[in-house]
Amino acid sequence: MTAVQNTSEPRRLCTIAARNYEASTLLLVQSFAAHHPDVPITVLYVDARPGDAYPDYPCEVLGPDALPIDRDAFLRMATYYDVTELSTALKPLLLRHLLDRGAGCVMYLDPDIEVFAPIDDLFELAERDQIVLTPHVMRPMPRDGLNVREETIVSSGQFNLGFIAVDGRARPFLDYWWERTHLHSLSDHARGYFVDQRWVDVVPIYYEHAVCRDPACNVAYWNLHERVLDVHDDGSYTIDGTPLRFFHYSGHDARKPERLSRHVIEPERIVVAEHPALRRLLHERSARVRAFEPRRDTPLPYGWSRTRRGLALTKTIRRVYWDAVVDAEEDGSEPPPHAFEPDDGAGFTEWLLEPAEPGALITRFLHAVWRDESHYQRLFPDPLGEDAEAFVDAGRVDVTLSMYELTPRDLRPPPWSVPGGLPGVNFVGYVDGAFGVASAGRMMARMITASGIPMATTVLRPPEHEHSHPYPTAMAGAPFNLSVLALNADGLLEFAKSPEFDAMRDRHRVGVWYWEIGALPKHMRPAYDLVDEIWCASEHVREALSGISDRPVLKHPLAIAAFGAPPLLTRTELGLLHDRFLFGFVFDYRSVLSRKNPLGLINAYRRAFGPDDGAALMLKTINSESAPDQAALVEITAAGRPDIHIVDRHLDDVAMHALFSLIDCYVSLHRSEGLGLTIATAMAAGTPAIATGFSGNLEFMDDDCAVLVPYSLVEVGHESAPYPPDALWAEPDLDAAAAAMRELFESPERAQELGTRGRDRIIDVADVQRAANWFAERFGMLTEIELKAS
């Protein structure tokens, strides 16, 4: 690190980040310095270690060791706060530290801000009025149901603390602020906290201050609706006709430039595609950030995310520790050991595994899980008493309630006794991906998890896909002798080039493959040599993959968890037509348009309904940017019909759960499916389904629980790579599909009956525990380890 500077200076800029946010931080530093070359800059990396060097930085870089705080007190904060909470909590301490070192006035900017013009006057305001703040919004927000909503601002605080400027007279305020943020900088709306911001709402009452109302400052997703971003003739950006001064890219991911912020769910008030200047700005920012990313061969993990023993510090773990520290501070006792003690966190883990109270059967950690999860509270109302044993059993094998996914591996009750040692599975997949193969991989992981067999996870993230599905993992690498690779043949060939695969070459390997029609192309067939056997989810896939190699191909049971109550989201909130009988279909443009056949669905719908008949069709799509010509063709086919609505973006899990529940009927006129997981997901939500009566969806569909559309077999042809052109797939009867849609539209009772039967069928054929038992049996055969329930 650079040496601490002790000379006095009139002004200084600072920011706080973690090392894994280096690229955005450097963009802030560069953009500010371009307009203020004489103002020194300090970057505080909250997870920097003593001795780290930053030779190329045009500024001072500090680690937490430079702050006036006891080392153990800081490490307790690093234990009970996540990265955002910790970074915001340290803000008043850093500001006061820089003032004490000799700065006359200090400005803080978040590391996801970019400066476009001089902001000297904001320093001048602080020098005049001690404290300068910027409000989130400057006019009442529309009550139109669009996001961001006024309630979000109310619960987050009136001022956005991505910016603040103070001079030396503001020390009493900084002392007040630090006294609160060192222990109460949680991101926890339910408790009334939102990191450092809520505490600053009192500044207009307690302290001298100024509020910057310049609309060109701190422009962000929460206030763009009240400000007009445009491009001047010279190419620069303007706000309401004046030069843009600094933009706050809160929640923007440089790898996904078209998405304004991950903090905003649909329906969004600001849609990037409808604002050319904003779209250009976000793309330019993404390019600038990514230009800094190659500075390191691999991205750095957040330094305080795990103990040295590898225990992941989940939100539940951080909160139970926070509770204990608060109690210790209130009664003056010694707090528990933190996660970064010299014993590498062993004492911290032991503390988590202590009884929740003297004589209790469940641990302190499991009791915290119970407090965090309302469904456990309903199922086990007395976890410290008569429900304790049942709750512990649920912790051993629990998938539908996801306790195993919530529980770090080190803290799980031992599920099995194994003669000769602990077994386990090395699982490889796209488990946090928002696409079909990733969803199928999570189904396999669910099966393994339910078996109770320890699982080490290697998460793959191909850059062309979205990876926004939260999937906690507590053990990584390949420590076990069996590897389950939830990658299709082409993905496995690519993975085989990696060092992660090298660690598995001398292990038993299983491939979990999907393939929709015909034999694998020749260029994919070397993948057979990379596995000892293949598992697949349907008889349709098993037949397609068999006969090419001597590798056994086995069909595994399905493990689809039925939905519980749908989220409290409405069609309006998801941007769906709310007053019509809504048919829906979900597809990915990367999954071969001709196979998914949305054009056939649109044509069938148009045969069944006129625009004013009271029905509507929703196509939920992703990755249209990868196939612009095909996306244009879909839009042309739907043109002129306001009752056909295309939702072309990623939705999070909660919104997708709501979507499958809110549509009135799911329709898939596919030509072939390996399984048809979106159909199964809709049925699991109790939504009636219409689908082509061909291929993998017959694993869970028949005429009793769904409507199967008749078809004729036709050749795939040469326009549907990578599938063999001479293979045969289905051409669904569009007139029959139109008649089926019309029938369910005119008979809601029939639709409801089919929805109930479909849900019952998924529960029956996709039982998680049955799949787990199959996996445990297969695991025993492959590893020659006999598993016995403890």
CSV table of N, CA, C and O in Angstrom, one decimal, residues 465-550:
chain,number,residue,atom,x,y,z
A,465,HIS,N,-24.4,-16.4,-20.9
A,465,HIS,CA,-25.7,-16.6,-20.1
A,465,HIS,C,-25.8,-15.7,-18.9
A,465,HIS,O,-24.8,-15.3,-18.4
A,466,GLU,N,-27.0,-15.5,-18.4
A,466,GLU,CA,-27.3,-14.8,-17.2
A,466,GLU,C,-27.0,-15.8,-16.0
A,466,GLU,O,-27.4,-17.0,-16.1
A,467,HIS,N,-26.5,-15.3,-14.9
A,467,HIS,CA,-26.2,-16.1,-13.8
A,467,HIS,C,-26.7,-15.4,-12.5
A,467,HIS,O,-25.9,-14.8,-11.8
A,468,SER,N,-28.0,-15.4,-12.3
A,468,SER,CA,-28.6,-14.7,-11.3
A,468,SER,C,-29.5,-15.5,-10.3
A,468,SER,O,-30.2,-15.0,-9.5
A,469,HIS,N,-29.4,-16.8,-10.5
A,469,HIS,CA,-30.1,-17.7,-9.6
A,469,HIS,C,-29.3,-18.0,-8.3
A,469,HIS,O,-28.3,-18.6,-8.4
A,470,PRO,N,-29.8,-17.5,-7.2
A,470,PRO,CA,-29.0,-17.7,-6.0
A,470,PRO,C,-28.9,-19.2,-5.6
A,470,PRO,O,-29.9,-19.9,-5.5
A,471,TYR,N,-27.6,-19.7,-5.5
A,471,TYR,CA,-27.4,-21.1,-5.1
A,471,TYR,C,-26.2,-21.1,-4.2
A,471,TYR,O,-25.1,-21.1,-4.6
A,472,PRO,N,-26.5,-21.2,-2.9
A,472,PRO,CA,-25.4,-21.2,-1.9
A,472,PRO,C,-24.6,-22.5,-2.0
A,472,PRO,O,-25.2,-23.6,-2.1
A,473,THR,N,-23.3,-22.4,-2.0
A,473,THR,CA,-22.4,-23.6,-1.9
A,473,THR,C,-21.4,-23.4,-0.8
A,473,THR,O,-20.9,-22.3,-0.5
A,474,ALA,N,-21.2,-24.5,-0.1
A,474,ALA,CA,-20.3,-24.4,1.1
A,474,ALA,C,-19.0,-25.2,0.9
A,474,ALA,O,-18.0,-25.0,1.6
A,475,MET,N,-18.9,-26.1,-0.1
A,475,MET,CA,-17.7,-26.9,-0.3
A,475,MET,C,-17.5,-26.9,-1.8
A,475,MET,O,-18.4,-27.1,-2.6
A,476,ALA,N,-16.2,-26.7,-2.2
A,476,ALA,CA,-15.9,-26.6,-3.6
A,476,ALA,C,-14.8,-27.7,-3.9
A,476,ALA,O,-14.3,-28.4,-3.1
A,477,GLY,N,-14.4,-27.7,-5.2
A,477,GLY,CA,-13.3,-28.6,-5.6
A,477,GLY,C,-13.8,-30.0,-5.9
A,477,GLY,O,-15.0,-30.3,-6.2
A,478,ALA,N,-12.9,-31.0,-5.8
A,478,ALA,CA,-13.1,-32.4,-6.2
A,478,ALA,C,-12.5,-33.3,-5.1
A,478,ALA,O,-11.6,-34.1,-5.4
A,479,PRO,N,-13.0,-33.2,-3.9
A,479,PRO,CA,-12.4,-34.1,-2.8
A,479,PRO,C,-12.8,-35.5,-2.8
A,479,PRO,O,-12.2,-36.3,-2.1
A,480,PHE,N,-13.9,-35.8,-3.6
A,480,PHE,CA,-14.5,-37.2,-3.5
A,480,PHE,C,-14.2,-38.0,-4.8
A,480,PHE,O,-13.7,-37.5,-5.8
A,481,ASN,N,-14.5,-39.3,-4.7
A,481,ASN,CA,-14.1,-40.2,-5.8
A,481,ASN,C,-15.2,-40.3,-6.9
A,481,ASN,O,-14.9,-41.0,-7.9
A,482,LEU,N,-16.3,-39.7,-6.7
A,482,LEU,CA,-17.4,-39.7,-7.8
A,482,LEU,C,-17.7,-38.3,-8.2
A,482,LEU,O,-17.9,-37.4,-7.3
A,483,SER,N,-17.7,-38.1,-9.5
A,483,SER,CA,-18.0,-36.8,-10.0
A,483,SER,C,-19.3,-36.9,-10.9
A,483,SER,O,-19.3,-37.8,-11.8
A,484,VAL,N,-20.2,-36.0,-10.6
A,484,VAL,CA,-21.5,-35.9,-11.5
A,484,VAL,C,-21.4,-34.6,-12.2
A,484,VAL,O,-21.4,-33.5,-11.6
A,485,LEU,N,-21.3,-34.7,-13.5
A,485,LEU,CA,-21.1,-33.6,-14.4
A,485,LEU,C,-22.4,-33.3,-15.1
A,485,LEU,O,-22.8,-33.9,-16.1
A,486,ALA,N,-23.2,-32.3,-14.6
A,486,ALA,CA,-24.4,-31.9,-15.2
A,486,ALA,C,-24.2,-30.9,-16.4
A,486,ALA,O,-24.6,-29.8,-16.3
A,487,LEU,N,-23.5,-31.4,-17.4
A,487,LEU,CA,-23.2,-30.7,-18.6
A,487,LEU,C,-23.6,-31.5,-19.8
A,487,LEU,O,-23.3,-32.7,-19.8
A,488,ASN,N,-24.1,-30.9,-20.8
A,488,ASN,CA,-24.4,-31.6,-22.0
A,488,ASN,C,-23.1,-31.9,-22.7
A,488,ASN,O,-22.0,-31.4,-22.3
A,489,ALA,N,-23.1,-32.7,-23.7
A,489,ALA,CA,-21.9,-33.2,-24.4
A,489,ALA,C,-21.0,-32.1,-24.8
A,489,ALA,O,-19.8,-32.2,-24.6
A,490,ASP,N,-21.6,-31.1,-25.5
A,490,ASP,CA,-20.7,-30.0,-25.9
A,490,ASP,C,-20.1,-29.2,-24.8
A,490,ASP,O,-18.9,-28.8,-24.8
A,491,GLY,N,-20.9,-29.0,-23.7
A,491,GLY,CA,-20.3,-28.3,-22.5
A,491,GLY,C,-19.3,-29.1,-21.8
A,491,GLY,O,-18.3,-28.6,-21.3
A,492,LEU,N,-19.4,-30.5,-21.8
A,492,LEU,CA,-18.4,-31.3,-21.2
A,492,LEU,C,-17.1,-31.3,-22.0
A,492,LEU,O,-16.0,-31.3,-21.4
A,493,LEU,N,-17.2,-31.3,-23.3
A,493,LEU,CA,-16.0,-31.2,-24.1
A,493,LEU,C,-15.2,-29.9,-23.8
A,493,LEU,O,-14.0,-29.9,-23.7
A,494,GLU,N,-15.9,-28.8,-23.5
A,494,GLU,CA,-15.3,-27.6,-23.2
A,494,GLU,C,-14.7,-27.6,-21.8
A,494,GLU,O,-13.6,-27.2,-21.5
A,495,PHE,N,-15.5,-28.2,-20.9
A,495,PHE,CA,-15.0,-28.3,-19.5
A,495,PHE,C,-13.8,-29.2,-19.4
A,495,PHE,O,-12.9,-28.9,-18.5
A,496,ALA,N,-13.6,-30.2,-20.3
A,496,ALA,CA,-12.5,-31.1,-20.2
A,496,ALA,C,-11.2,-30.4,-20.5
A,496,ALA,O,-10.1,-30.9,-20.2
A,497,LYS,N,-11.2,-29.2,-21.0
A,497,LYS,CA,-10.0,-28.4,-21.2
A,497,LYS,C,-9.5,-27.7,-20.0
A,497,LYS,O,-8.4,-27.0,-20.0
A,498,SER,N,-10.3,-27.7,-18.9
A,498,SER,CA,-10.0,-26.9,-17.7
A,498,SER,C,-9.2,-27.6,-16.7
A,498,SER,O,-9.2,-28.8,-16.6
A,499,PRO,N,-8.5,-26.9,-15.8
A,499,PRO,CA,-7.8,-27.5,-14.7
A,499,PRO,C,-8.8,-28.2,-13.7
A,499,PRO,O,-8.4,-29.2,-13.0
A,500,GLU,N,-10.0,-27.7,-13.6
A,500,GLU,CA,-11.0,-28.3,-12.7
A,500,GLU,C,-11.3,-29.8,-13.1
A,500,GLU,O,-11.4,-30.7,-12.3
A,501,PHE,N,-11.3,-30.0,-14.5
A,501,PHE,CA,-11.5,-31.4,-14.9
A,501,PHE,C,-10.3,-32.2,-14.7
A,501,PHE,O,-10.5,-33.4,-14.4
A,502,ASP,N,-9.1,-31.6,-14.8
A,502,ASP,CA,-7.9,-32.4,-14.5
A,502,ASP,C,-8.0,-33.1,-13.2
A,502,ASP,O,-7.5,-34.2,-13.0
A,503,ALA,N,-8.6,-32.4,-12.2
A,503,ALA,CA,-8.6,-33.0,-10.8
A,503,ALA,C,-9.6,-34.2,-10.7
A,503,ALA,O,-9.6,-34.9,-9.8
A,504,MET,N,-10.4,-34.4,-11.8
A,504,MET,CA,-11.4,-35.5,-11.8
A,504,MET,C,-11.0,-36.6,-12.7
A,504,MET,O,-11.8,-37.6,-12.9
A,505,ARG,N,-9.9,-36.5,-13.4
A,505,ARG,CA,-9.6,-37.5,-14.4
A,505,ARG,C,-9.4,-38.9,-13.9
A,505,ARG,O,-9.7,-39.9,-14.6
A,506,ASP,N,-9.0,-39.0,-12.6
A,506,ASP,CA,-8.8,-40.4,-12.1
A,506,ASP,C,-9.9,-40.7,-11.2
A,506,ASP,O,-9.8,-41.7,-10.4
A,507,ARG,N,-11.1,-40.0,-11.3
A,507,ARG,CA,-12.3,-40.3,-10.5
A,507,ARG,C,-13.3,-41.0,-11.4
A,507,ARG,O,-13.3,-40.9,-12.7
A,508,HIS,N,-14.3,-41.6,-10.8
A,508,HIS,CA,-15.4,-42.1,-11.6
A,508,HIS,C,-16.3,-40.9,-12.0
A,508,HIS,O,-16.6,-40.1,-11.1
A,509,ARG,N,-16.7,-40.9,-13.2
A,509,ARG,CA,-17.4,-39.7,-13.8
A,509,ARG,C,-18.7,-40.1,-14.4
A,509,ARG,O,-18.8,-41.1,-15.2
A,510,VAL,N,-19.8,-39.4,-14.1
A,510,VAL,CA,-21.1,-39.5,-14.6
A,510,VAL,C,-21.5,-38.3,-15.4
A,510,VAL,O,-21.3,-37.2,-14.8
A,511,GLY,N,-22.0,-38.4,-16.6
A,511,GLY,CA,-22.5,-37.2,-17.3
A,511,GLY,C,-24.0,-37.2,-17.2
A,511,GLY,O,-24.6,-38.2,-17.4
A,512,VAL,N,-24.5,-36.0,-17.0
A,512,VAL,CA,-26.0,-35.8,-17.0
A,512,VAL,C,-26.3,-35.0,-18.3
A,512,VAL,O,-26.0,-33.8,-18.3
A,513,TRP,N,-26.9,-35.7,-19.3
A,513,TRP,CA,-27.0,-35.1,-20.6
A,513,TRP,C,-28.5,-34.9,-21.0
A,513,TRP,O,-29.3,-35.7,-20.6
A,514,TYR,N,-28.7,-33.9,-21.8
A,514,TYR,CA,-30.0,-33.7,-22.5
A,514,TYR,C,-29.7,-33.6,-24.0
A,514,TYR,O,-28.7,-33.0,-24.4
A,515,TRP,N,-30.5,-34.2,-24.8
A,515,TRP,CA,-30.4,-34.0,-26.2
A,515,TRP,C,-31.8,-34.2,-26.8
A,515,TRP,O,-32.5,-35.2,-26.4
A,516,GLU,N,-32.2,-33.4,-27.7
A,516,GLU,CA,-33.6,-33.3,-28.1
A,516,GLU,C,-34.0,-34.2,-29.2
A,516,GLU,O,-35.2,-34.7,-29.3
A,517,ILE,N,-33.2,-34.5,-30.2
A,517,ILE,CA,-33.6,-35.3,-31.3
A,517,ILE,C,-32.5,-35.9,-32.1
A,517,ILE,O,-31.4,-35.3,-32.3
A,518,GLY,N,-32.6,-37.2,-32.5
A,518,GLY,CA,-31.6,-37.8,-33.3
A,518,GLY,C,-30.3,-38.2,-32.5
A,518,GLY,O,-30.2,-37.9,-31.3
A,519,ALA,N,-29.3,-38.7,-33.2
A,519,ALA,CA,-28.1,-39.1,-32.6
A,519,ALA,C,-27.2,-37.8,-32.4
A,519,ALA,O,-27.3,-36.9,-33.2
A,520,LEU,N,-26.3,-37.9,-31.4
A,520,LEU,CA,-25.4,-36.8,-31.3
A,520,LEU,C,-24.5,-36.5,-32.5
A,520,LEU,O,-24.1,-37.5,-33.2
A,521,PRO,N,-24.3,-35.3,-32.9
A,521,PRO,CA,-23.4,-35.0,-34.1
A,521,PRO,C,-22.0,-35.6,-33.8
A,521,PRO,O,-21.6,-35.7,-32.6
A,522,LYS,N,-21.3,-35.9,-34.8
A,522,LYS,CA,-20.0,-36.5,-34.7
A,522,LYS,C,-19.0,-35.7,-33.9
A,522,LYS,O,-18.2,-36.2,-33.1
A,523,HIS,N,-19.1,-34.4,-34.0
A,523,HIS,CA,-18.1,-33.5,-33.3
A,523,HIS,C,-18.4,-33.5,-31.8
A,523,HIS,O,-17.5,-33.1,-31.0
A,524,MET,N,-19.5,-34.0,-31.3
A,524,MET,CA,-19.8,-34.1,-29.9
A,524,MET,C,-19.5,-35.5,-29.3
A,524,MET,O,-19.5,-35.6,-28.1
A,525,ARG,N,-19.4,-36.5,-30.2
A,525,ARG,CA,-19.3,-37.8,-29.7
A,525,ARG,C,-18.0,-38.1,-28.8
A,525,ARG,O,-18.1,-39.1,-28.0
A,526,PRO,N,-16.9,-37.4,-29.0
A,526,PRO,CA,-15.8,-37.7,-28.1
A,526,PRO,C,-16.2,-37.5,-26.6
A,526,PRO,O,-15.5,-38.0,-25.7
A,527,ALA,N,-17.3,-36.8,-26.3
A,527,ALA,CA,-17.7,-36.6,-24.9
A,527,ALA,C,-18.0,-38.0,-24.3
A,527,ALA,O,-17.9,-38.1,-23.0
A,528,TYR,N,-18.4,-39.0,-25.0
A,528,TYR,CA,-18.7,-40.3,-24.5
A,528,TYR,C,-17.5,-40.8,-23.8
A,528,TYR,O,-17.6,-41.5,-22.7
A,529,ASP,N,-16.3,-40.5,-24.3
A,529,ASP,CA,-15.0,-41.1,-23.7
A,529,ASP,C,-14.6,-40.4,-22.4
A,529,ASP,O,-13.7,-40.8,-21.7
A,530,LEU,N,-15.3,-39.3,-22.1
A,530,LEU,CA,-15.0,-38.5,-20.9
A,530,LEU,C,-15.8,-38.9,-19.7
A,530,LEU,O,-15.6,-38.4,-18.6
A,531,VAL,N,-16.7,-39.9,-19.8
A,531,VAL,CA,-17.6,-40.3,-18.7
A,531,VAL,C,-17.6,-41.8,-18.7
A,531,VAL,O,-17.4,-42.5,-19.7
A,532,ASP,N,-18.0,-42.4,-17.5
A,532,ASP,CA,-18.1,-43.8,-17.4
A,532,ASP,C,-19.5,-44.2,-17.6
A,532,ASP,O,-19.8,-45.4,-18.0
A,533,GLU,N,-20.5,-43.4,-17.4
A,533,GLU,CA,-21.9,-43.6,-17.7
A,533,GLU,C,-22.6,-42.3,-17.8
A,533,GLU,O,-22.1,-41.3,-17.4
A,534,ILE,N,-23.8,-42.4,-18.4
A,534,ILE,CA,-24.6,-41.2,-18.7
A,534,ILE,C,-26.0,-41.4,-18.0
A,534,ILE,O,-26.6,-42.4,-18.1
A,535,TRP,N,-26.5,-40.3,-17.4
A,535,TRP,CA,-27.8,-40.2,-16.9
A,535,TRP,C,-28.6,-39.2,-17.7
A,535,TRP,O,-28.1,-38.2,-18.1
A,536,CYS,N,-29.9,-39.5,-17.9
A,536,CYS,CA,-30.8,-38.6,-18.6
A,536,CYS,C,-32.1,-38.6,-17.9
A,536,CYS,O,-32.5,-39.5,-17.2
A,537,ALA,N,-33.0,-37.6,-18.3
A,537,ALA,CA,-34.2,-37.4,-17.6
A,537,ALA,C,-35.4,-38.0,-18.2
A,537,ALA,O,-36.5,-38.0,-17.7
A,538,SER,N,-35.3,-38.5,-19.5
A,538,SER,CA,-36.5,-39.1,-20.1
A,538,SER,C,-36.1,-40.3,-21.0
A,538,SER,O,-34.9,-40.4,-21.5
A,539,GLU,N,-37.0,-41.1,-21.3
A,539,GLU,CA,-36.8,-42.2,-22.2
A,539,GLU,C,-36.5,-41.7,-23.6
A,539,GLU,O,-35.7,-42.3,-24.4
A,540,HIS,N,-37.1,-40.6,-24.0
A,540,HIS,CA,-36.8,-40.0,-25.3
A,540,HIS,C,-35.3,-39.6,-25.4
A,540,HIS,O,-34.7,-40.0,-26.5
A,541,VAL,N,-34.7,-39.1,-24.4
A,541,VAL,CA,-33.2,-38.8,-24.5
A,541,VAL,C,-32.4,-40.1,-24.4
A,541,VAL,O,-31.4,-40.2,-25.1
A,542,ARG,N,-32.9,-41.0,-23.6
A,542,ARG,CA,-32.1,-42.2,-23.4
A,542,ARG,C,-32.0,-43.0,-24.8
A,542,ARG,O,-30.9,-43.4,-25.2
A,543,GLU,N,-33.1,-43.0,-25.6
A,543,GLU,CA,-33.0,-43.6,-26.9
A,543,GLU,C,-32.1,-42.9,-27.8
A,543,GLU,O,-31.4,-43.5,-28.6
A,544,ALA,N,-32.1,-41.6,-27.7
A,544,ALA,CA,-31.3,-40.8,-28.7
A,544,ALA,C,-29.8,-41.0,-28.4
A,544,ALA,O,-29.0,-41.0,-29.3
A,545,LEU,N,-29.5,-41.1,-27.1
A,545,LEU,CA,-28.0,-41.2,-26.7
A,545,LEU,C,-27.5,-42.6,-26.7
A,545,LEU,O,-26.3,-42.8,-26.7
A,546,SER,N,-28.3,-43.6,-26.8
A,546,SER,CA,-27.9,-45.0,-26.7
A,546,SER,C,-27.4,-45.5,-28.1
A,546,SER,O,-27.8,-45.0,-29.1
A,547,GLY,N,-26.6,-46.5,-28.1
A,547,GLY,CA,-26.2,-47.2,-29.3
A,547,GLY,C,-25.0,-46.6,-30.0
A,547,GLY,O,-24.5,-47.2,-31.0
A,548,ILE,N,-24.5,-45.5,-29.6
A,548,ILE,CA,-23.3,-44.9,-30.2
A,548,ILE,C,-22.0,-45.4,-29.5
A,548,ILE,O,-21.0,-45.5,-30.1
A,549,SER,N,-22.1,-45.6,-28.2
A,549,SER,CA,-21.0,-45.9,-27.4
A,549,SER,C,-21.4,-47.1,-26.5
A,549,SER,O,-22.5,-47.4,-26.3
A,550,ASP,N,-20.3,-47.7,-25.9
A,550,ASP,CA,-20.6,-48.8,-24.9
A,550,ASP,C,-20.9,-48.2,-23.5
A,550,ASP,O,-21.1,-49.0,-22.6
